[in-house]
Amino acid sequence: MKNTDRPLIPQKSNSFSFVGHKKELQRNLSLGFFDSNSDEKKTAEFLKDKINDGDISNKSENDANNGNADNKGEPRQAVNFATLLQDIDLFLATLTDPEMTELPELPEPIIRKFLDVVDLIVANCSGDEPWVPEDDDHPILATIDRVAIINAEITKHYSEPKYTQTINRSGSVLHRCMVFLEAEFHLLLLEDHNANLSCIIPTEETEGEPEKPSLPYTPEVAEQLRGIASSMISAGYVTECCQAFSTARHNAFHSIISSLGYERSSIDDIVRMSWEILEGQIPKWIKSCRQAINEVIQCERELVEKVFSCNPKFSSEFFESMAREAVIYHLTFPQAVVMTTQSTEKLFKVLDMYETLKELEHLIGSLLPNEREAGDNLSSSYNLDLKSEVRTARSHLGESAVMIFCDLEKSIKADSSRTAMPGGAVHPLTRYVMNYIKLACEYKGTMEHIFKAHYKPAHHTDNTTDDNDNPFAAQLIKLMDLLNENIEEKSKLYKDASLSCIFLMNNGSYMGQKIKGSEGISTSLGASWARKRFSELRQYHKNYQRETWSKVLGCLKDDGITVKGHVQKPVLKERFKSFNGIFEDVHRTQSAWVVSDEQLKSELKISVSAVLVPAYRSFKGRYEHHFSAGRQTEKYIRFSPDDLEKYIEDLFEGTPMSMPRRR
């Protein structure tokens, strides 16, 4: 035979042999995009390319008589094979003809010839080298579909012993085709696997609207998978096809979840974790849980529905199994967290987990059909049990959050420190409790919900009705009242009544600022409670002025200075000396006191100036002329009104100050 310009058929490694390869998988797809509507001429041309000289032992009688293989033999093979395909399609058409009353005669030679050709193609696709197709539109799936139809029909209609050999041959060729397709299916599922993982999860750096997760395969590969799945399922190889898909995608799912940063641990391991480690794991769990259920699983649903469009039952079952697996994978963690030792710092992470499960519970309910939709079967029972487990896990998180928040009451009562804060500064207990409550009120809706569901008061109070309406608000008021009582008790540690008032003002002002800055706290406490507290704060202010400045102002009274119309100079001198000494002592002492709230500090200074400076200016103006000009005046009248205003500005700055001595 003469050599033609066409190359011999390149060989392709067996699809299952890739497991033993050490090098990275790099290959062209053995199957391109297949058009099931390809005509017989195109099929003949494709198969003709696979039948080079000497490839088929069962040549036609005309080819054998030629004695040589010149270029005239090639078109004759094409015509013969086109005729063969036409005969096969005509035979298949007669089998499905509804008007046919008698079974047609089985064209056994034609069928055998066709099966031999298909067997040769599959054999040539099972060599040691990758098979590179010459173009991207080969009708090989349509050819294999013909084999499946032939096998089904002749097995059904021709059971006579004389056809046993043909029936066995068709079954053998069909099985070989299915092994080939299964291997191709498996390789396509693993094609560029690492890239597939990254394309499923959108990047967090994307600005604007969040990017929708994409399919793990290109549209071309997804269409190839769909074509192979359709051929295998129509041939009766449903289990093999579905199993290959399930295995590949379940493995990919676990790889994707691992890439999100959360690794599943046993309940015992989680319970033994320190809080520092557990606290770092919770955000990873939240991220993994949300993306797995909301993005990855939805992506898998789109993929399976596309690939198995011909088998919606499997699509539904596969998706449900993936959804259940995703939920179960993440369910152990919250179940274990509620078993750990409770402490107040865990509240906000527990609330984050609770909100995550609540957010996803509705989504899970939509992913897994209810009993009415799924019917009375085992899958429905699994779904109901799983939904119940999710609700139970969320409920336990809610109970834990309520207990942790209520434990704050014990913490406040247990704080019985006997050390006064230097300078009357805000007590750490006030800062801790108010910041804690402020953060808790950022979850106000969730807190109100879980308190209504899980709060069990230890005893009934007079405002039982209000407690039942909003038990969270009632608990919040209770905590605030306990904090006030604790701070008032700590104010008694100060021997100086003025400093005690500063301490109460500092802590009261800090509470007030937190209440004003949090809509959740202010609405929960209510306007009447806030008015009562601000009224108490004003009273502390009045008490401070009375305790500190009443003695100073007492030096500026006219009582006893004038007797029978004459100024008693020794008394006057003593008044100025007393004023100077008391004011210096107040300045030195209270400049070391602390008022951290700038507004409160300013209000205190203004109120002191408004009372002291006018009184001093008036007293000085009435009596300074009774002193001799010079050293006597400087000795007793040490301050001008402007000096007082300047020294008042030094108060409450947290640094002790002394006045310069006049010469």
PDB file of N, CA, C and O in Angstrom, residues 523-576:
ATOM      1  N   THR A 523     -32.515  52.694  74.379  1.00  0.00           N
ATOM      2  CA  THR A 523     -33.878  52.211  74.149  1.00  0.00           C
ATOM      3  C   THR A 523     -34.240  51.085  75.111  1.00  0.00           C
ATOM      4  O   THR A 523     -35.402  50.962  75.520  1.00  0.00           O
ATOM      5  N   SER A 524     -33.255  50.275  75.496  1.00  0.00           N
ATOM      6  CA  SER A 524     -33.533  49.180  76.431  1.00  0.00           C
ATOM      7  C   SER A 524     -33.780  49.704  77.841  1.00  0.00           C
ATOM      8  O   SER A 524     -34.676  49.226  78.548  1.00  0.00           O
ATOM      9  N   LEU A 525     -33.000  50.702  78.262  1.00  0.00           N
ATOM     10  CA  LEU A 525     -33.169  51.245  79.606  1.00  0.00           C
ATOM     11  C   LEU A 525     -34.406  52.120  79.718  1.00  0.00           C
ATOM     12  O   LEU A 525     -35.052  52.165  80.775  1.00  0.00           O
ATOM     13  N   GLY A 526     -34.711  52.831  78.648  1.00  0.00           N
ATOM     14  CA  GLY A 526     -35.894  53.690  78.667  1.00  0.00           C
ATOM     15  C   GLY A 526     -35.578  55.101  79.128  1.00  0.00           C
ATOM     16  O   GLY A 526     -34.588  55.358  79.820  1.00  0.00           O
ATOM     17  N   ALA A 527     -36.421  56.036  78.756  1.00  0.00           N
ATOM     18  CA  ALA A 527     -36.196  57.459  79.052  1.00  0.00           C
ATOM     19  C   ALA A 527     -36.280  57.747  80.544  1.00  0.00           C
ATOM     20  O   ALA A 527     -35.511  58.553  81.078  1.00  0.00           O
ATOM     21  N   SER A 528     -37.216  57.117  81.253  1.00  0.00           N
ATOM     22  CA  SER A 528     -37.396  57.411  82.682  1.00  0.00           C
ATOM     23  C   SER A 528     -36.171  56.989  83.481  1.00  0.00           C
ATOM     24  O   SER A 528     -35.746  57.713  84.399  1.00  0.00           O
ATOM     25  N   TRP A 529     -35.595  55.853  83.146  1.00  0.00           N
ATOM     26  CA  TRP A 529     -34.396  55.410  83.857  1.00  0.00           C
ATOM     27  C   TRP A 529     -33.248  56.374  83.594  1.00  0.00           C
ATOM     28  O   TRP A 529     -32.504  56.731  84.516  1.00  0.00           O
ATOM     29  N   ALA A 530     -33.092  56.806  82.347  1.00  0.00           N
ATOM     30  CA  ALA A 530     -32.010  57.733  82.001  1.00  0.00           C
ATOM     31  C   ALA A 530     -32.185  59.068  82.722  1.00  0.00           C
ATOM     32  O   ALA A 530     -31.215  59.653  83.224  1.00  0.00           O
ATOM     33  N   ARG A 531     -33.419  59.582  82.815  1.00  0.00           N
ATOM     34  CA  ARG A 531     -33.661  60.856  83.508  1.00  0.00           C
ATOM     35  C   ARG A 531     -33.282  60.747  84.985  1.00  0.00           C
ATOM     36  O   ARG A 531     -32.700  61.665  85.564  1.00  0.00           O
ATOM     37  N   LYS A 532     -33.622  59.614  85.567  1.00  0.00           N
ATOM     38  CA  LYS A 532     -33.290  59.405  86.971  1.00  0.00           C
ATOM     39  C   LYS A 532     -31.783  59.421  87.181  1.00  0.00           C
ATOM     40  O   LYS A 532     -31.273  60.044  88.133  1.00  0.00           O
ATOM     41  N   ARG A 533     -31.041  58.770  86.319  1.00  0.00           N
ATOM     42  CA  ARG A 533     -29.596  58.722  86.469  1.00  0.00           C
ATOM     43  C   ARG A 533     -28.960  60.098  86.252  1.00  0.00           C
ATOM     44  O   ARG A 533     -28.047  60.484  86.984  1.00  0.00           O
ATOM     45  N   PHE A 534     -29.416  60.852  85.265  1.00  0.00           N
ATOM     46  CA  PHE A 534     -28.845  62.175  85.026  1.00  0.00           C
ATOM     47  C   PHE A 534     -29.206  63.140  86.157  1.00  0.00           C
ATOM     48  O   PHE A 534     -28.448  64.055  86.467  1.00  0.00           O
ATOM     49  N   SER A 535     -30.345  62.928  86.775  1.00  0.00           N
ATOM     50  CA  SER A 535     -30.709  63.725  87.947  1.00  0.00           C
ATOM     51  C   SER A 535     -29.758  63.430  89.103  1.00  0.00           C
ATOM     52  O   SER A 535     -29.324  64.351  89.824  1.00  0.00           O
ATOM     53  N   GLU A 536     -29.406  62.178  89.297  1.00  0.00           N
ATOM     54  CA  GLU A 536     -28.443  61.816  90.335  1.00  0.00           C
ATOM     55  C   GLU A 536     -27.080  62.427  90.046  1.00  0.00           C
ATOM     56  O   GLU A 536     -26.365  62.853  90.974  1.00  0.00           O
ATOM     57  N   LEU A 537     -26.714  62.477  88.760  1.00  0.00           N
ATOM     58  CA  LEU A 537     -25.425  63.054  88.387  1.00  0.00           C
ATOM     59  C   LEU A 537     -25.380  64.541  88.734  1.00  0.00           C
ATOM     60  O   LEU A 537     -24.361  65.050  89.236  1.00  0.00           O
ATOM     61  N   ARG A 538     -26.468  65.253  88.496  1.00  0.00           N
ATOM     62  CA  ARG A 538     -26.522  66.676  88.861  1.00  0.00           C
ATOM     63  C   ARG A 538     -26.425  66.856  90.378  1.00  0.00           C
ATOM     64  O   ARG A 538     -25.825  67.817  90.862  1.00  0.00           O
ATOM     65  N   GLN A 539     -27.023  65.926  91.109  1.00  0.00           N
ATOM     66  CA  GLN A 539     -26.960  66.012  92.566  1.00  0.00           C
ATOM     67  C   GLN A 539     -25.533  65.800  93.065  1.00  0.00           C
ATOM     68  O   GLN A 539     -25.097  66.480  94.016  1.00  0.00           O
ATOM     69  N   TYR A 540     -24.776  64.900  92.438  1.00  0.00           N
ATOM     70  CA  TYR A 540     -23.375  64.719  92.805  1.00  0.00           C
ATOM     71  C   TYR A 540     -22.600  66.024  92.598  1.00  0.00           C
ATOM     72  O   TYR A 540     -21.726  66.381  93.405  1.00  0.00           O
ATOM     73  N   HIS A 541     -22.920  66.707  91.530  1.00  0.00           N
ATOM     74  CA  HIS A 541     -22.266  67.987  91.220  1.00  0.00           C
ATOM     75  C   HIS A 541     -22.556  69.015  92.317  1.00  0.00           C
ATOM     76  O   HIS A 541     -21.634  69.707  92.802  1.00  0.00           O
ATOM     77  N   LYS A 542     -23.777  69.112  92.719  1.00  0.00           N
ATOM     78  CA  LYS A 542     -24.148  70.056  93.776  1.00  0.00           C
ATOM     79  C   LYS A 542     -23.455  69.698  95.091  1.00  0.00           C
ATOM     80  O   LYS A 542     -22.980  70.583  95.828  1.00  0.00           O
ATOM     81  N   ASN A 543     -23.408  68.389  95.353  1.00  0.00           N
ATOM     82  CA  ASN A 543     -22.758  67.961  96.585  1.00  0.00           C
ATOM     83  C   ASN A 543     -21.276  68.321  96.580  1.00  0.00           C
ATOM     84  O   ASN A 543     -20.715  68.711  97.617  1.00  0.00           O
ATOM     85  N   TYR A 544     -20.645  68.192  95.431  1.00  0.00           N
ATOM     86  CA  TYR A 544     -19.226  68.552  95.338  1.00  0.00           C
ATOM     87  C   TYR A 544     -19.025  70.037  95.623  1.00  0.00           C
ATOM     88  O   TYR A 544     -18.127  70.421  96.390  1.00  0.00           O
ATOM     89  N   GLN A 545     -19.832  70.863  95.009  1.00  0.00           N
ATOM     90  CA  GLN A 545     -19.693  72.307  95.229  1.00  0.00           C
ATOM     91  C   GLN A 545     -19.902  72.656  96.705  1.00  0.00           C
ATOM     92  O   GLN A 545     -19.183  73.491  97.265  1.00  0.00           O
ATOM     93  N   ARG A 546     -20.852  72.007  97.321  1.00  0.00           N
ATOM     94  CA  ARG A 546     -21.124  72.299  98.731  1.00  0.00           C
ATOM     95  C   ARG A 546     -19.963  71.843  99.610  1.00  0.00           C
ATOM     96  O   ARG A 546     -19.514  72.583 100.502  1.00  0.00           O
ATOM     97  N   GLU A 547     -19.446  70.616  99.350  1.00  0.00           N
ATOM     98  CA  GLU A 547     -18.396  70.080 100.194  1.00  0.00           C
ATOM     99  C   GLU A 547     -17.077  70.827 100.027  1.00  0.00           C
ATOM    100  O   GLU A 547     -16.321  70.990 100.996  1.00  0.00           O
ATOM    101  N   THR A 548     -16.780  71.296  98.834  1.00  0.00           N
ATOM    102  CA  THR A 548     -15.484  71.929  98.577  1.00  0.00           C
ATOM    103  C   THR A 548     -15.523  73.436  98.763  1.00  0.00           C
ATOM    104  O   THR A 548     -14.706  74.018  99.485  1.00  0.00           O
ATOM    105  N   TRP A 549     -16.449  74.086  98.131  1.00  0.00           N
ATOM    106  CA  TRP A 549     -16.363  75.544  98.006  1.00  0.00           C
ATOM    107  C   TRP A 549     -17.181  76.310  99.029  1.00  0.00           C
ATOM    108  O   TRP A 549     -17.068  77.538  99.118  1.00  0.00           O
ATOM    109  N   SER A 550     -17.970  75.625  99.810  1.00  0.00           N
ATOM    110  CA  SER A 550     -18.716  76.334 100.856  1.00  0.00           C
ATOM    111  C   SER A 550     -17.757  76.905 101.900  1.00  0.00           C
ATOM    112  O   SER A 550     -17.976  78.012 102.422  1.00  0.00           O
ATOM    113  N   LYS A 551     -16.674  76.169 102.223  1.00  0.00           N
ATOM    114  CA  LYS A 551     -15.690  76.679 103.172  1.00  0.00           C
ATOM    115  C   LYS A 551     -14.941  77.880 102.600  1.00  0.00           C
ATOM    116  O   LYS A 551     -14.646  78.855 103.309  1.00  0.00           O
ATOM    117  N   VAL A 552     -14.606  77.807 101.312  1.00  0.00           N
ATOM    118  CA  VAL A 552     -13.892  78.908 100.676  1.00  0.00           C
ATOM    119  C   VAL A 552     -14.777  80.149 100.636  1.00  0.00           C
ATOM    120  O   VAL A 552     -14.339  81.263 100.975  1.00  0.00           O
ATOM    121  N   LEU A 553     -16.013  79.963 100.241  1.00  0.00           N
ATOM    122  CA  LEU A 553     -16.937  81.100 100.159  1.00  0.00           C
ATOM    123  C   LEU A 553     -17.254  81.656 101.541  1.00  0.00           C
ATOM    124  O   LEU A 553     -17.579  82.856 101.689  1.00  0.00           O
ATOM    125  N   GLY A 554     -17.181  80.795 102.570  1.00  0.00           N
ATOM    126  CA  GLY A 554     -17.430  81.284 103.932  1.00  0.00           C
ATOM    127  C   GLY A 554     -16.426  82.328 104.368  1.00  0.00           C
ATOM    128  O   GLY A 554     -16.735  83.177 105.235  1.00  0.00           O
ATOM    129  N   CYS A 555     -15.231  82.318 103.814  1.00  0.00           N
ATOM    130  CA  CYS A 555     -14.223  83.327 104.139  1.00  0.00           C
ATOM    131  C   CYS A 555     -14.565  84.687 103.544  1.00  0.00           C
ATOM    132  O   CYS A 555     -13.958  85.707 103.936  1.00  0.00           O
ATOM    133  N   LEU A 556     -15.450  84.715 102.599  1.00  0.00           N
ATOM    134  CA  LEU A 556     -15.760  85.964 101.898  1.00  0.00           C
ATOM    135  C   LEU A 556     -17.050  86.606 102.387  1.00  0.00           C
ATOM    136  O   LEU A 556     -17.587  87.507 101.739  1.00  0.00           O
ATOM    137  N   LYS A 557     -17.548  86.157 103.524  1.00  0.00           N
ATOM    138  CA  LYS A 557     -18.762  86.748 104.084  1.00  0.00           C
ATOM    139  C   LYS A 557     -18.408  87.983 104.924  1.00  0.00           C
ATOM    140  O   LYS A 557     -17.321  88.087 105.500  1.00  0.00           O
ATOM    141  N   ASP A 558     -19.355  88.871 105.026  1.00  0.00           N
ATOM    142  CA  ASP A 558     -19.142  90.115 105.781  1.00  0.00           C
ATOM    143  C   ASP A 558     -19.368  89.935 107.273  1.00  0.00           C
ATOM    144  O   ASP A 558     -19.049  90.849 108.061  1.00  0.00           O
ATOM    145  N   ASP A 559     -19.912  88.842 107.683  1.00  0.00           N
ATOM    146  CA  ASP A 559     -20.246  88.632 109.091  1.00  0.00           C
ATOM    147  C   ASP A 559     -19.014  88.784 109.976  1.00  0.00           C
ATOM    148  O   ASP A 559     -17.982  88.142 109.744  1.00  0.00           O
ATOM    149  N   GLY A 560     -19.132  89.700 111.016  1.00  0.00           N
ATOM    150  CA  GLY A 560     -18.073  89.869 112.015  1.00  0.00           C
ATOM    151  C   GLY A 560     -16.964  90.789 111.623  1.00  0.00           C
ATOM    152  O   GLY A 560     -16.076  91.081 112.434  1.00  0.00           O
ATOM    153  N   ILE A 561     -16.946  91.260 110.364  1.00  0.00           N
ATOM    154  CA  ILE A 561     -15.857  92.139 109.935  1.00  0.00           C
ATOM    155  C   ILE A 561     -16.118  93.577 110.405  1.00  0.00           C
ATOM    156  O   ILE A 561     -15.205  94.282 110.848  1.00  0.00           O
ATOM    157  N   THR A 562     -17.357  94.015 110.327  1.00  0.00           N
ATOM    158  CA  THR A 562     -17.703  95.384 110.716  1.00  0.00           C
ATOM    159  C   THR A 562     -18.453  95.353 112.039  1.00  0.00           C
ATOM    160  O   THR A 562     -19.462  94.644 112.176  1.00  0.00           O
ATOM    161  N   VAL A 563     -17.954  96.146 113.000  1.00  0.00           N
ATOM    162  CA  VAL A 563     -18.603  96.259 114.311  1.00  0.00           C
ATOM    163  C   VAL A 563     -18.866  97.741 114.590  1.00  0.00           C
ATOM    164  O   VAL A 563     -17.916  98.553 114.609  1.00  0.00           O
ATOM    165  N   LYS A 564     -20.143  98.073 114.752  1.00  0.00           N
ATOM    166  CA  LYS A 564     -20.551  99.468 115.006  1.00  0.00           C
ATOM    167  C   LYS A 564     -19.981 100.414 113.961  1.00  0.00           C
ATOM    168  O   LYS A 564     -19.478 101.497 114.265  1.00  0.00           O
ATOM    169  N   GLY A 565     -19.996  99.960 112.713  1.00  0.00           N
ATOM    170  CA  GLY A 565     -19.597 100.809 111.603  1.00  0.00           C
ATOM    171  C   GLY A 565     -18.119 100.864 111.362  1.00  0.00           C
ATOM    172  O   GLY A 565     -17.673 101.575 110.449  1.00  0.00           O
ATOM    173  N   HIS A 566     -17.339 100.107 112.132  1.00  0.00           N
ATOM    174  CA  HIS A 566     -15.893 100.129 111.952  1.00  0.00           C
ATOM    175  C   HIS A 566     -15.407  98.733 111.544  1.00  0.00           C
ATOM    176  O   HIS A 566     -15.833  97.721 112.092  1.00  0.00           O
ATOM    177  N   VAL A 567     -14.528  98.700 110.541  1.00  0.00           N
ATOM    178  CA  VAL A 567     -13.955  97.439 110.070  1.00  0.00           C
ATOM    179  C   VAL A 567     -12.936  96.951 111.084  1.00  0.00           C
ATOM    180  O   VAL A 567     -12.021  97.692 111.473  1.00  0.00           O
ATOM    181  N   GLN A 568     -13.110  95.679 111.508  1.00  0.00           N
ATOM    182  CA  GLN A 568     -12.168  95.058 112.425  1.00  0.00           C
ATOM    183  C   GLN A 568     -11.011  94.480 111.604  1.00  0.00           C
ATOM    184  O   GLN A 568     -11.097  93.412 111.005  1.00  0.00           O
ATOM    185  N   LYS A 569      -9.920  95.233 111.592  1.00  0.00           N
ATOM    186  CA  LYS A 569      -8.821  94.890 110.711  1.00  0.00           C
ATOM    187  C   LYS A 569      -8.221  93.522 111.020  1.00  0.00           C
ATOM    188  O   LYS A 569      -7.906  92.756 110.094  1.00  0.00           O
ATOM    189  N   PRO A 570      -8.059  93.136 112.272  1.00  0.00           N
ATOM    190  CA  PRO A 570      -7.519  91.776 112.522  1.00  0.00           C
ATOM    191  C   PRO A 570      -8.424  90.679 111.961  1.00  0.00           C
ATOM    192  O   PRO A 570      -7.936  89.665 111.444  1.00  0.00           O
ATOM    193  N   VAL A 571      -9.723  90.907 112.098  1.00  0.00           N
ATOM    194  CA  VAL A 571     -10.653  89.906 111.533  1.00  0.00           C
ATOM    195  C   VAL A 571     -10.514  89.851 110.019  1.00  0.00           C
ATOM    196  O   VAL A 571     -10.525  88.773 109.405  1.00  0.00           O
ATOM    197  N   LEU A 572     -10.406  91.051 109.416  1.00  0.00           N
ATOM    198  CA  LEU A 572     -10.283  91.109 107.952  1.00  0.00           C
ATOM    199  C   LEU A 572      -9.007  90.402 107.491  1.00  0.00           C
ATOM    200  O   LEU A 572      -9.025  89.648 106.503  1.00  0.00           O
ATOM    201  N   LYS A 573      -7.920  90.666 108.234  1.00  0.00           N
ATOM    202  CA  LYS A 573      -6.669  90.011 107.861  1.00  0.00           C
ATOM    203  C   LYS A 573      -6.808  88.485 107.962  1.00  0.00           C
ATOM    204  O   LYS A 573      -6.323  87.734 107.102  1.00  0.00           O
ATOM    205  N   GLU A 574      -7.490  88.001 109.022  1.00  0.00           N
ATOM    206  CA  GLU A 574      -7.672  86.561 109.190  1.00  0.00           C
ATOM    207  C   GLU A 574      -8.526  85.967 108.083  1.00  0.00           C
ATOM    208  O   GLU A 574      -8.291  84.833 107.640  1.00  0.00           O
ATOM    209  N   ARG A 575      -9.514  86.732 107.630  1.00  0.00           N
ATOM    210  CA  ARG A 575     -10.361  86.229 106.537  1.00  0.00           C
ATOM    211  C   ARG A 575      -9.545  86.030 105.261  1.00  0.00           C
ATOM    212  O   ARG A 575      -9.671  85.004 104.580  1.00  0.00           O
ATOM    213  N   PHE A 576      -8.739  87.032 104.925  1.00  0.00           N
ATOM    214  CA  PHE A 576      -7.929  86.890 103.708  1.00  0.00           C
ATOM    215  C   PHE A 576      -6.898  85.769 103.855  1.00  0.00           C
ATOM    216  O   PHE A 576      -6.655  85.009 102.923  1.00  0.00           O
TER     217      PHE A 576
END
